[in-house]
Amino acid sequence: MSARDPITTSVEHRGGVAVVSVGGEIDLSTAPAFEAVIAEALEEDPPVLVIDLSEVTFMASVGLRILAGTQEKVGKSIQVAVVADNAAASRPMQLTGLDNLISLYPTVDEALTALGQAACD
């Protein structure tokens, strides 16, 4: 195992929107870190949660389960969107139909624009 962590996570708040950024591999060994960063972002009860998976290099089924569980947990009280312009993250979501439950965007800016418009409607 290398000294480099297999996953990186961060939370940023942009005008009330929580943006979770994840990089590296999402698998059984890193799933707790992925769940923890989402829980941290939800602590402030943001109206919108954007999960940026642009830097994810591998996503196992546990990652999909965490995304689906997050959407189920927040229901309609928080808008959830995923940013993934890479096949490692977007393809599993599309193959399983998860992109029908959680909006998928190519960039964080596009997600923020679309969700900002939806919040104003």
mmCIF file of C-alpha atoms in Angstrom:
data_model
loop_
_atom_site.group_PDB
_atom_site.id
_atom_site.type_symbol
_atom_site.label_atom_id
_atom_site.label_comp_id
_atom_site.label_asym_id
_atom_site.label_seq_id
_atom_site.Cartn_x
_atom_site.Cartn_y
_atom_site.Cartn_z
ATOM 1 C CA MET A 1 0.000 0.000 0.000
ATOM 2 C CA SER A 2 1.329 3.413 -0.874
ATOM 3 C CA ALA A 3 1.638 6.327 1.520
ATOM 4 C CA ARG A 4 -0.938 8.167 -0.571
ATOM 5 C CA ASP A 5 -4.516 7.891 0.656
ATOM 6 C CA PRO A 6 -6.831 6.002 -1.714
ATOM 7 C CA ILE A 7 -9.495 8.712 -1.191
ATOM 8 C CA THR A 8 -9.552 12.462 -0.616
ATOM 9 C CA THR A 9 -12.576 14.358 0.653
ATOM 10 C CA SER A 10 -13.533 17.941 1.395
ATOM 11 C CA VAL A 11 -16.606 20.059 2.075
ATOM 12 C CA GLU A 12 -17.050 23.619 0.886
ATOM 13 C CA HIS A 13 -20.065 25.867 1.434
ATOM 14 C CA ARG A 14 -21.012 28.213 -1.397
ATOM 15 C CA GLY A 15 -23.881 30.527 -0.560
ATOM 16 C CA GLY A 16 -25.665 27.914 1.525
ATOM 17 C CA VAL A 17 -24.944 25.095 -0.907
ATOM 18 C CA ALA A 18 -22.786 22.263 0.418
ATOM 19 C CA VAL A 19 -20.282 20.999 -2.141
ATOM 20 C CA VAL A 20 -18.634 17.688 -1.272
ATOM 21 C CA SER A 21 -15.553 16.856 -3.350
ATOM 22 C CA VAL A 22 -14.238 13.311 -3.507
ATOM 23 C CA GLY A 23 -11.208 12.000 -5.330
ATOM 24 C CA GLY A 24 -9.595 8.601 -5.714
ATOM 25 C CA GLU A 25 -11.279 5.261 -5.155
ATOM 26 C CA ILE A 26 -14.659 4.616 -3.587
ATOM 27 C CA ASP A 27 -14.745 0.997 -2.413
ATOM 28 C CA LEU A 28 -15.398 -0.977 0.776
ATOM 29 C CA SER A 29 -12.271 0.332 2.476
ATOM 30 C CA THR A 30 -12.968 4.003 1.683
ATOM 31 C CA ALA A 31 -16.773 3.943 2.002
ATOM 32 C CA PRO A 32 -16.704 5.126 5.649
ATOM 33 C CA ALA A 33 -14.765 8.263 4.633
ATOM 34 C CA PHE A 34 -17.246 8.903 1.784
ATOM 35 C CA GLU A 35 -20.216 8.521 4.155
ATOM 36 C CA ALA A 36 -18.546 10.711 6.785
ATOM 37 C CA VAL A 37 -17.925 13.637 4.428
ATOM 38 C CA ILE A 38 -21.550 13.528 3.246
ATOM 39 C CA ALA A 39 -22.762 13.449 6.865
ATOM 40 C CA GLU A 40 -20.495 16.413 7.653
ATOM 41 C CA ALA A 41 -21.977 18.382 4.747
ATOM 42 C CA LEU A 42 -25.531 17.591 5.869
ATOM 43 C CA GLU A 43 -24.923 18.763 9.460
ATOM 44 C CA GLU A 44 -25.707 22.350 8.468
ATOM 45 C CA ASP A 45 -28.945 21.270 6.732
ATOM 46 C CA PRO A 46 -28.147 22.903 3.367
ATOM 47 C CA PRO A 47 -30.977 23.312 0.835
ATOM 48 C CA VAL A 48 -28.698 21.838 -1.859
ATOM 49 C CA LEU A 49 -25.988 19.154 -1.702
ATOM 50 C CA VAL A 50 -23.630 18.794 -4.657
ATOM 51 C CA ILE A 51 -21.370 15.731 -4.636
ATOM 52 C CA ASP A 52 -18.426 16.273 -6.960
ATOM 53 C CA LEU A 53 -17.020 12.947 -8.155
ATOM 54 C CA SER A 54 -14.931 14.427 -10.999
ATOM 55 C CA GLU A 55 -11.700 13.167 -9.449
ATOM 56 C CA VAL A 56 -12.988 9.653 -8.661
ATOM 57 C CA THR A 57 -10.950 6.975 -10.430
ATOM 58 C CA PHE A 58 -13.002 3.957 -9.327
ATOM 59 C CA MET A 59 -16.472 3.545 -7.803
ATOM 60 C CA ALA A 60 -17.643 0.197 -6.501
ATOM 61 C CA SER A 61 -21.285 -0.633 -5.868
ATOM 62 C CA VAL A 62 -20.936 0.572 -2.274
ATOM 63 C CA GLY A 63 -20.493 4.099 -3.661
ATOM 64 C CA LEU A 64 -23.763 3.798 -5.545
ATOM 65 C CA ARG A 65 -25.440 2.511 -2.379
ATOM 66 C CA ILE A 66 -24.173 5.529 -0.426
ATOM 67 C CA LEU A 67 -25.472 7.935 -3.081
ATOM 68 C CA ALA A 68 -28.884 6.229 -3.193
ATOM 69 C CA GLY A 69 -29.021 6.128 0.610
ATOM 70 C CA THR A 70 -28.224 9.830 0.810
ATOM 71 C CA GLN A 71 -31.027 10.668 -1.617
ATOM 72 C CA GLU A 72 -33.425 8.452 0.334
ATOM 73 C CA LYS A 73 -32.389 10.004 3.657
ATOM 74 C CA VAL A 74 -32.889 13.627 2.601
ATOM 75 C CA GLY A 75 -35.954 12.973 0.465
ATOM 76 C CA LYS A 76 -37.348 16.186 -0.951
ATOM 77 C CA SER A 77 -35.993 18.387 1.854
ATOM 78 C CA ILE A 78 -32.562 18.751 0.212
ATOM 79 C CA GLN A 79 -31.796 18.774 -3.509
ATOM 80 C CA VAL A 80 -28.980 16.347 -4.297
ATOM 81 C CA ALA A 81 -26.867 16.453 -7.443
ATOM 82 C CA VAL A 82 -23.775 14.574 -8.556
ATOM 83 C CA VAL A 83 -21.011 16.027 -10.703
ATOM 84 C CA ALA A 84 -19.240 13.401 -12.770
ATOM 85 C CA ASP A 85 -17.737 13.960 -16.171
ATOM 86 C CA ASN A 86 -15.678 10.779 -15.992
ATOM 87 C CA ALA A 87 -16.672 7.233 -16.840
ATOM 88 C CA ALA A 88 -15.481 5.886 -13.474
ATOM 89 C CA ALA A 89 -18.316 7.705 -11.678
ATOM 90 C CA SER A 90 -20.941 8.527 -14.292
ATOM 91 C CA ARG A 91 -21.093 5.162 -16.061
ATOM 92 C CA PRO A 92 -22.088 3.089 -12.986
ATOM 93 C CA MET A 93 -24.786 5.668 -12.188
ATOM 94 C CA GLN A 94 -26.145 5.493 -15.731
ATOM 95 C CA LEU A 95 -26.000 1.698 -15.954
ATOM 96 C CA THR A 96 -27.943 1.276 -12.713
ATOM 97 C CA GLY A 97 -30.431 4.067 -13.427
ATOM 98 C CA LEU A 98 -29.296 6.056 -10.396
ATOM 99 C CA ASP A 99 -29.007 9.083 -12.681
ATOM 100 C CA ASN A 100 -32.833 8.964 -12.896
ATOM 101 C CA LEU A 101 -33.052 9.554 -9.129
ATOM 102 C CA ILE A 102 -30.128 11.953 -8.675
ATOM 103 C CA SER A 103 -29.371 14.652 -11.237
ATOM 104 C CA LEU A 104 -26.006 14.245 -12.945
ATOM 105 C CA TYR A 105 -24.006 17.255 -14.176
ATOM 106 C CA PRO A 106 -20.656 17.585 -15.981
ATOM 107 C CA THR A 107 -19.372 20.473 -13.808
ATOM 108 C CA VAL A 108 -19.981 21.962 -10.370
ATOM 109 C CA ASP A 109 -20.849 25.329 -11.930
ATOM 110 C CA GLU A 110 -23.522 23.728 -14.143
ATOM 111 C CA ALA A 111 -24.989 21.909 -11.134
ATOM 112 C CA LEU A 112 -25.052 25.098 -9.058
ATOM 113 C CA THR A 113 -26.662 27.055 -11.906
ATOM 114 C CA ALA A 114 -29.330 24.400 -12.547
ATOM 115 C CA LEU A 115 -30.118 23.878 -8.871
ATOM 116 C CA GLY A 116 -30.101 27.593 -8.203
ATOM 117 C CA GLN A 117 -32.697 28.032 -10.919
ATOM 118 C CA ALA A 118 -34.755 25.142 -9.539
ATOM 119 C CA ALA A 119 -34.623 26.671 -6.049
ATOM 120 C CA CYS A 120 -35.965 29.952 -7.448
ATOM 121 C CA ASP A 121 -38.880 28.301 -9.287
#
